[in-house]
Amino acid sequence: NAGVTQTPKFRILKIGQSMTLQCTQDMNHNYMYWYRQDPGMGLKLIYYSVGAGITDKGEVPNGYNVSRSTTEDFPLRLELAAPSQTSVYFCATRRDLVSGNTIYFGEGSWLTVV
Amino acid sequence: GENVEQHPSTLSVQEGDSAVIKCTYSDSASNYFPWYKQELGKGPQLIIDIRSNVGEKKDQRIAVTLNKTAKHFSLHITETQPEDSAVYFCAATGNFGNEKLTFGTGTRLTIIP
């Protein structure tokens, strides 16, 4: 049981390039989230999804896009990368609001934009 | 929306002593308060949580207390050990109808051997 798997672990992008951070979960959780963590800061919510086909913006969605075509996958797309998007990105899942509130995090993806 | 403040940002404690981290929240409708531990290079992991119908919860050396009237909650670690060194995050969220978890800014705890 892998839990929440994020790829890649590390990536360096040039300004203006695009890329997709992949997130896959095998826990059959309905809710999925993307957070970013800047040095010395807490976790800021980028986008989240309450189920396949449904996505919504978090606190800091600008410059990002997501899709949720399946329960398992929740990719995060960066278009026209900017230095301000240098950060650590965490994908997370939650079963639902009825049976449990525990959020499970992936190991993180370190992104540097130069 | 919810705003969570966490103090202190760094904390150094002698091994064997206790550590206390405090958080305040703004939304009186919040009713679930988890604490996460993040080790270097890893994602945050849940260590303990508390719901608003409970004032205190313990799990071995860690405990969390909640004061709903004052809108603050605290993490207590007793008999600290070197492996307790990490960054700790508090968070707050509502339950039904609230899908988002708001995090504090984190506390870097260092245990001095």
PDB file of C-alpha atoms in Angstrom:
ATOM      1  CA  ASN A   1       0.000   0.000   0.000  1.00  0.00           C
ATOM      2  CA  ALA A   2       1.898   3.048  -1.258  1.00  0.00           C
ATOM      3  CA  GLY A   3      -0.436   5.742   0.119  1.00  0.00           C
ATOM      4  CA  VAL A   4       0.199   9.077  -1.617  1.00  0.00           C
ATOM      5  CA  THR A   5       2.869   9.051  -4.325  1.00  0.00           C
ATOM      6  CA  GLN A   6       4.296  12.233  -5.827  1.00  0.00           C
ATOM      7  CA  THR A   7       6.598  12.559  -8.830  1.00  0.00           C
ATOM      8  CA  PRO A   8       9.064  13.991  -9.549  1.00  0.00           C
ATOM      9  CA  LYS A   9      10.862  14.413  -6.219  1.00  0.00           C
ATOM     10  CA  PHE A  10      13.112  17.194  -7.534  1.00  0.00           C
ATOM     11  CA  ARG A  11      12.922  19.378 -10.622  1.00  0.00           C
ATOM     12  CA  ILE A  12      14.639  22.486 -11.955  1.00  0.00           C
ATOM     13  CA  LEU A  13      12.648  24.549 -14.445  1.00  0.00           C
ATOM     14  CA  LYS A  14      13.596  27.549 -16.514  1.00  0.00           C
ATOM     15  CA  ILE A  15      11.406  30.642 -16.414  1.00  0.00           C
ATOM     16  CA  GLY A  16       8.535  30.253 -18.862  1.00  0.00           C
ATOM     17  CA  GLN A  17       8.663  26.450 -19.031  1.00  0.00           C
ATOM     18  CA  SER A  18       5.681  24.306 -18.107  1.00  0.00           C
ATOM     19  CA  MET A  19       5.473  21.056 -16.202  1.00  0.00           C
ATOM     20  CA  THR A  20       3.091  18.734 -14.384  1.00  0.00           C
ATOM     21  CA  LEU A  21       3.527  17.416 -10.865  1.00  0.00           C
ATOM     22  CA  GLN A  22       1.929  14.014 -10.578  1.00  0.00           C
ATOM     23  CA  CYS A  23       0.020  12.737  -7.543  1.00  0.00           C
ATOM     24  CA  THR A  24      -1.469   9.267  -7.217  1.00  0.00           C
ATOM     25  CA  GLN A  25      -3.204   7.678  -4.239  1.00  0.00           C
ATOM     26  CA  ASP A  26      -4.253   4.085  -3.647  1.00  0.00           C
ATOM     27  CA  MET A  27      -6.417   4.655  -0.578  1.00  0.00           C
ATOM     28  CA  ASN A  28      -9.639   5.364  -2.495  1.00  0.00           C
ATOM     29  CA  HIS A  29      -9.931   8.742  -0.761  1.00  0.00           C
ATOM     30  CA  ASN A  30     -12.425  11.223  -2.130  1.00  0.00           C
ATOM     31  CA  TYR A  31     -10.616  14.418  -1.197  1.00  0.00           C
ATOM     32  CA  MET A  32      -7.289  15.450  -2.670  1.00  0.00           C
ATOM     33  CA  TYR A  33      -5.266  18.612  -2.118  1.00  0.00           C
ATOM     34  CA  TRP A  34      -2.221  20.434  -3.402  1.00  0.00           C
ATOM     35  CA  TYR A  35      -0.263  22.580  -0.960  1.00  0.00           C
ATOM     36  CA  ARG A  36       2.890  24.596  -1.373  1.00  0.00           C
ATOM     37  CA  GLN A  37       5.355  25.213   1.428  1.00  0.00           C
ATOM     38  CA  ASP A  38       7.771  28.128   1.231  1.00  0.00           C
ATOM     39  CA  PRO A  39      10.837  28.270   3.520  1.00  0.00           C
ATOM     40  CA  GLY A  40       9.862  29.040   7.112  1.00  0.00           C
ATOM     41  CA  MET A  41       6.210  29.239   6.193  1.00  0.00           C
ATOM     42  CA  GLY A  42       3.188  27.079   6.689  1.00  0.00           C
ATOM     43  CA  LEU A  43       1.311  25.191   4.032  1.00  0.00           C
ATOM     44  CA  LYS A  44      -0.772  27.183   1.592  1.00  0.00           C
ATOM     45  CA  LEU A  45      -3.614  25.481  -0.273  1.00  0.00           C
ATOM     46  CA  ILE A  46      -3.366  25.774  -4.064  1.00  0.00           C
ATOM     47  CA  TYR A  47      -6.257  23.636  -5.306  1.00  0.00           C
ATOM     48  CA  TYR A  48      -8.394  20.853  -3.957  1.00  0.00           C
ATOM     49  CA  SER A  49     -10.884  18.268  -5.188  1.00  0.00           C
ATOM     50  CA  VAL A  50     -13.788  16.605  -3.402  1.00  0.00           C
ATOM     51  CA  GLY A  51     -14.141  13.865  -5.978  1.00  0.00           C
ATOM     52  CA  ALA A  52     -13.527  12.874  -9.586  1.00  0.00           C
ATOM     53  CA  GLY A  53     -14.563  15.645 -11.959  1.00  0.00           C
ATOM     54  CA  ILE A  54     -14.731  18.327  -9.235  1.00  0.00           C
ATOM     55  CA  THR A  55     -11.984  20.826  -8.446  1.00  0.00           C
ATOM     56  CA  ASP A  56     -11.879  24.149  -6.630  1.00  0.00           C
ATOM     57  CA  LYS A  57      -9.415  26.925  -5.904  1.00  0.00           C
ATOM     58  CA  GLY A  58      -7.584  27.289  -2.628  1.00  0.00           C
ATOM     59  CA  GLU A  59      -5.724  30.330  -1.260  1.00  0.00           C
ATOM     60  CA  VAL A  60      -2.999  30.613  -3.934  1.00  0.00           C
ATOM     61  CA  PRO A  61      -4.266  29.187  -7.266  1.00  0.00           C
ATOM     62  CA  ASN A  62      -2.741  31.724  -9.673  1.00  0.00           C
ATOM     63  CA  GLY A  63      -0.275  30.168 -12.109  1.00  0.00           C
ATOM     64  CA  TYR A  64      -1.552  26.632 -11.545  1.00  0.00           C
ATOM     65  CA  ASN A  65      -4.173  24.295 -12.957  1.00  0.00           C
ATOM     66  CA  VAL A  66      -5.486  20.920 -11.870  1.00  0.00           C
ATOM     67  CA  SER A  67      -7.703  18.143 -13.138  1.00  0.00           C
ATOM     68  CA  ARG A  68      -9.326  15.146 -11.461  1.00  0.00           C
ATOM     69  CA  SER A  69     -10.421  12.658 -14.090  1.00  0.00           C
ATOM     70  CA  THR A  70     -10.084   9.665 -11.754  1.00  0.00           C
ATOM     71  CA  THR A  71     -10.292   9.100  -7.999  1.00  0.00           C
ATOM     72  CA  GLU A  72      -6.620   8.087  -7.917  1.00  0.00           C
ATOM     73  CA  ASP A  73      -4.914  10.933  -9.782  1.00  0.00           C
ATOM     74  CA  PHE A  74      -4.707  14.671  -9.135  1.00  0.00           C
ATOM     75  CA  PRO A  75      -2.007  16.283 -11.314  1.00  0.00           C
ATOM     76  CA  LEU A  76      -0.904  19.889 -10.772  1.00  0.00           C
ATOM     77  CA  ARG A  77       0.050  21.826 -13.896  1.00  0.00           C
ATOM     78  CA  LEU A  78       2.395  24.828 -13.845  1.00  0.00           C
ATOM     79  CA  GLU A  79       2.112  27.014 -16.934  1.00  0.00           C
ATOM     80  CA  LEU A  80       4.808  29.611 -17.695  1.00  0.00           C
ATOM     81  CA  ALA A  81       6.887  28.909 -14.592  1.00  0.00           C
ATOM     82  CA  ALA A  82       8.036  31.926 -12.556  1.00  0.00           C
ATOM     83  CA  PRO A  83      10.701  32.220  -9.807  1.00  0.00           C
ATOM     84  CA  SER A  84       7.880  32.847  -7.310  1.00  0.00           C
ATOM     85  CA  GLN A  85       6.793  29.239  -7.868  1.00  0.00           C
ATOM     86  CA  THR A  86      10.028  27.916  -6.399  1.00  0.00           C
ATOM     87  CA  SER A  87       8.721  25.916  -3.468  1.00  0.00           C
ATOM     88  CA  VAL A  88       8.058  22.473  -2.052  1.00  0.00           C
ATOM     89  CA  TYR A  89       4.763  21.023  -3.227  1.00  0.00           C
ATOM     90  CA  PHE A  90       2.770  18.511  -1.229  1.00  0.00           C
ATOM     91  CA  CYS A  91      -0.140  16.441  -2.413  1.00  0.00           C
ATOM     92  CA  ALA A  92      -2.518  15.202   0.278  1.00  0.00           C
ATOM     93  CA  THR A  93      -5.645  13.090   0.590  1.00  0.00           C
ATOM     94  CA  ARG A  94      -8.549  12.723   2.992  1.00  0.00           C
ATOM     95  CA  ARG A  95     -11.184   9.984   2.968  1.00  0.00           C
ATOM     96  CA  ASP A  96     -14.224  12.216   3.433  1.00  0.00           C
ATOM     97  CA  LEU A  97     -15.757  14.497   6.026  1.00  0.00           C
ATOM     98  CA  VAL A  98     -17.982  11.843   7.553  1.00  0.00           C
ATOM     99  CA  SER A  99     -15.697   8.936   8.363  1.00  0.00           C
ATOM    100  CA  GLY A 100     -12.492  10.781   9.105  1.00  0.00           C
ATOM    101  CA  ASN A 101     -10.665  14.058   9.105  1.00  0.00           C
ATOM    102  CA  THR A 102      -7.105  12.732   8.888  1.00  0.00           C
ATOM    103  CA  ILE A 103      -5.163  14.181   5.974  1.00  0.00           C
ATOM    104  CA  TYR A 104      -2.328  12.075   4.565  1.00  0.00           C
ATOM    105  CA  PHE A 105       0.564  13.799   2.816  1.00  0.00           C
ATOM    106  CA  GLY A 106       2.922  12.666   0.102  1.00  0.00           C
ATOM    107  CA  GLU A 107       6.690  13.027   0.453  1.00  0.00           C
ATOM    108  CA  GLY A 108       6.828  16.317  -1.440  1.00  0.00           C
ATOM    109  CA  SER A 109       8.193  17.638  -4.744  1.00  0.00           C
ATOM    110  CA  TRP A 110      11.008  20.200  -4.631  1.00  0.00           C
ATOM    111  CA  LEU A 111      10.719  22.657  -7.522  1.00  0.00           C
ATOM    112  CA  THR A 112      13.233  25.357  -8.403  1.00  0.00           C
ATOM    113  CA  VAL A 113      12.519  27.899 -11.143  1.00  0.00           C
ATOM    114  CA  VAL A 114      15.613  29.687 -12.497  1.00  0.00           C
TER     115      VAL A 114
ATOM    116  CA  GLY B   1     -11.947  32.374   6.247  1.00  0.00           C
ATOM    117  CA  GLU B   2     -10.009  30.709   9.025  1.00  0.00           C
ATOM    118  CA  ASN B   3      -6.731  32.207  10.280  1.00  0.00           C
ATOM    119  CA  VAL B   4      -4.384  30.148  12.454  1.00  0.00           C
ATOM    120  CA  GLU B   5      -1.479  31.695  14.361  1.00  0.00           C
ATOM    121  CA  GLN B   6       1.259  29.556  15.890  1.00  0.00           C
ATOM    122  CA  HIS B   7       3.924  30.400  18.486  1.00  0.00           C
ATOM    123  CA  PRO B   8       6.815  30.184  18.964  1.00  0.00           C
ATOM    124  CA  SER B   9       8.432  29.849  15.544  1.00  0.00           C
ATOM    125  CA  THR B  10      11.500  28.170  17.059  1.00  0.00           C
ATOM    126  CA  LEU B  11      11.899  26.348  20.361  1.00  0.00           C
ATOM    127  CA  SER B  12      14.964  24.731  21.910  1.00  0.00           C
ATOM    128  CA  VAL B  13      14.456  22.387  24.829  1.00  0.00           C
ATOM    129  CA  GLN B  14      16.873  20.336  26.919  1.00  0.00           C
ATOM    130  CA  GLU B  15      16.384  16.607  26.468  1.00  0.00           C
ATOM    131  CA  GLY B  16      13.996  15.308  29.104  1.00  0.00           C
ATOM    132  CA  ASP B  17      12.245  18.656  29.582  1.00  0.00           C
ATOM    133  CA  SER B  18       8.774  19.524  28.290  1.00  0.00           C
ATOM    134  CA  ALA B  19       7.898  21.525  25.179  1.00  0.00           C
ATOM    135  CA  VAL B  20       4.709  23.523  24.603  1.00  0.00           C
ATOM    136  CA  ILE B  21       3.532  24.964  21.290  1.00  0.00           C
ATOM    137  CA  LYS B  22       0.480  27.224  21.130  1.00  0.00           C
ATOM    138  CA  CYS B  23      -1.999  28.062  18.383  1.00  0.00           C
ATOM    139  CA  THR B  24      -4.962  30.398  18.108  1.00  0.00           C
ATOM    140  CA  TYR B  25      -7.703  30.296  15.498  1.00  0.00           C
ATOM    141  CA  SER B  26     -10.255  32.820  14.313  1.00  0.00           C
ATOM    142  CA  ASP B  27     -13.294  30.870  13.078  1.00  0.00           C
ATOM    143  CA  SER B  28     -15.537  29.842  15.965  1.00  0.00           C
ATOM    144  CA  ALA B  29     -17.149  27.229  13.670  1.00  0.00           C
ATOM    145  CA  SER B  30     -13.896  25.242  13.472  1.00  0.00           C
ATOM    146  CA  ASN B  31     -14.210  21.977  15.349  1.00  0.00           C
ATOM    147  CA  TYR B  32     -11.254  19.798  14.383  1.00  0.00           C
ATOM    148  CA  PHE B  33      -7.667  20.589  15.372  1.00  0.00           C
ATOM    149  CA  PRO B  34      -4.857  18.290  14.231  1.00  0.00           C
ATOM    150  CA  TRP B  35      -1.136  18.530  14.879  1.00  0.00           C
ATOM    151  CA  TYR B  36       1.421  17.450  12.307  1.00  0.00           C
ATOM    152  CA  LYS B  37       5.105  16.616  12.637  1.00  0.00           C
ATOM    153  CA  GLN B  38       7.381  17.210   9.661  1.00  0.00           C
ATOM    154  CA  GLU B  39      10.842  15.705   9.627  1.00  0.00           C
ATOM    155  CA  LEU B  40      13.522  16.980   7.283  1.00  0.00           C
ATOM    156  CA  GLY B  41      12.783  16.107   3.667  1.00  0.00           C
ATOM    157  CA  LYS B  42       9.449  14.453   4.465  1.00  0.00           C
ATOM    158  CA  GLY B  43       5.787  15.298   4.250  1.00  0.00           C
ATOM    159  CA  PRO B  44       3.855  16.246   7.408  1.00  0.00           C
ATOM    160  CA  GLN B  45       2.477  13.354   9.451  1.00  0.00           C
ATOM    161  CA  LEU B  46      -0.452  13.490  11.853  1.00  0.00           C
ATOM    162  CA  ILE B  47       0.637  12.949  15.462  1.00  0.00           C
ATOM    163  CA  ILE B  48      -2.472  13.840  17.425  1.00  0.00           C
ATOM    164  CA  ASP B  49      -5.800  15.577  16.908  1.00  0.00           C
ATOM    165  CA  ILE B  50      -8.666  16.872  19.000  1.00  0.00           C
ATOM    166  CA  ARG B  51     -12.292  17.643  18.308  1.00  0.00           C
ATOM    167  CA  SER B  52     -14.239  20.505  19.809  1.00  0.00           C
ATOM    168  CA  ASN B  53     -16.304  18.342  22.135  1.00  0.00           C
ATOM    169  CA  VAL B  54     -13.125  17.329  24.020  1.00  0.00           C
ATOM    170  CA  GLY B  55     -10.910  19.556  26.191  1.00  0.00           C
ATOM    171  CA  GLU B  56      -7.798  17.393  26.331  1.00  0.00           C
ATOM    172  CA  LYS B  57      -6.390  14.326  24.648  1.00  0.00           C
ATOM    173  CA  LYS B  58      -3.245  12.340  25.470  1.00  0.00           C
ATOM    174  CA  ASP B  59      -1.193   9.810  23.601  1.00  0.00           C
ATOM    175  CA  GLN B  60       1.837   8.631  25.563  1.00  0.00           C
ATOM    176  CA  ARG B  61       4.230  11.624  25.770  1.00  0.00           C
ATOM    177  CA  ILE B  62       2.133  14.018  23.711  1.00  0.00           C
ATOM    178  CA  ALA B  63      -1.065  15.791  24.653  1.00  0.00           C
ATOM    179  CA  VAL B  64      -3.252  18.465  23.134  1.00  0.00           C
ATOM    180  CA  THR B  65      -5.513  20.861  25.032  1.00  0.00           C
ATOM    181  CA  LEU B  66      -8.314  22.953  23.569  1.00  0.00           C
ATOM    182  CA  ASN B  67     -10.002  26.063  24.930  1.00  0.00           C
ATOM    183  CA  LYS B  68     -12.947  26.801  22.628  1.00  0.00           C
ATOM    184  CA  THR B  69     -13.972  29.931  24.493  1.00  0.00           C
ATOM    185  CA  ALA B  70     -10.559  31.508  24.010  1.00  0.00           C
ATOM    186  CA  LYS B  71     -10.094  29.858  20.597  1.00  0.00           C
ATOM    187  CA  HIS B  72      -6.700  28.423  21.333  1.00  0.00           C
ATOM    188  CA  PHE B  73      -5.155  24.981  21.492  1.00  0.00           C
ATOM    189  CA  SER B  74      -1.744  23.713  22.544  1.00  0.00           C
ATOM    190  CA  LEU B  75       0.587  20.776  21.975  1.00  0.00           C
ATOM    191  CA  HIS B  76       2.499  19.437  24.973  1.00  0.00           C
ATOM    192  CA  ILE B  77       5.431  17.050  24.639  1.00  0.00           C
ATOM    193  CA  THR B  78       6.827  15.642  27.870  1.00  0.00           C
ATOM    194  CA  GLU B  79      10.148  13.876  28.502  1.00  0.00           C
ATOM    195  CA  THR B  80      11.465  15.118  25.175  1.00  0.00           C
ATOM    196  CA  GLN B  81      13.871  12.965  23.182  1.00  0.00           C
ATOM    197  CA  PRO B  82      16.233  13.795  20.289  1.00  0.00           C
ATOM    198  CA  GLU B  83      13.831  12.183  17.811  1.00  0.00           C
ATOM    199  CA  ASP B  84      11.242  14.806  18.747  1.00  0.00           C
ATOM    200  CA  SER B  85      13.339  17.380  16.857  1.00  0.00           C
ATOM    201  CA  ALA B  86      11.224  18.419  13.845  1.00  0.00           C
ATOM    202  CA  VAL B  87       8.884  21.118  12.592  1.00  0.00           C
ATOM    203  CA  TYR B  88       5.407  20.962  14.129  1.00  0.00           C
ATOM    204  CA  PHE B  89       2.288  22.420  12.502  1.00  0.00           C
ATOM    205  CA  CYS B  90      -1.096  23.039  14.023  1.00  0.00           C
ATOM    206  CA  ALA B  91      -4.210  23.259  11.865  1.00  0.00           C
ATOM    207  CA  ALA B  92      -7.909  23.956  12.141  1.00  0.00           C
ATOM    208  CA  THR B  93     -10.944  23.080  10.088  1.00  0.00           C
ATOM    209  CA  GLY B  94     -14.658  22.695  10.297  1.00  0.00           C
ATOM    210  CA  ASN B  95     -16.201  19.307   9.809  1.00  0.00           C
ATOM    211  CA  PHE B  96     -19.270  19.006   7.684  1.00  0.00           C
ATOM    212  CA  GLY B  97     -19.295  21.345   4.760  1.00  0.00           C
ATOM    213  CA  ASN B  98     -15.712  22.507   5.257  1.00  0.00           C
ATOM    214  CA  GLU B  99     -13.206  20.665   3.140  1.00  0.00           C
ATOM    215  CA  LYS B 100     -10.189  22.879   3.771  1.00  0.00           C
ATOM    216  CA  LEU B 101      -7.573  22.661   6.507  1.00  0.00           C
ATOM    217  CA  THR B 102      -5.825  25.903   7.502  1.00  0.00           C
ATOM    218  CA  PHE B 103      -2.280  25.491   8.852  1.00  0.00           C
ATOM    219  CA  GLY B 104      -0.211  27.525  11.249  1.00  0.00           C
ATOM    220  CA  THR B 105       3.249  28.689  10.166  1.00  0.00           C
ATOM    221  CA  GLY B 106       5.095  25.953  12.049  1.00  0.00           C
ATOM    222  CA  THR B 107       7.422  25.617  15.042  1.00  0.00           C
ATOM    223  CA  ARG B 108      10.939  24.282  14.632  1.00  0.00           C
ATOM    224  CA  LEU B 109      11.600  22.242  17.784  1.00  0.00           C
ATOM    225  CA  THR B 110      15.197  21.359  18.625  1.00  0.00           C
ATOM    226  CA  ILE B 111      15.969  18.957  21.454  1.00  0.00           C
ATOM    227  CA  ILE B 112      19.376  19.609  22.987  1.00  0.00           C
ATOM    228  CA  PRO B 113      21.080  16.387  24.152  1.00  0.00           C
TER     229      PRO B 113
END
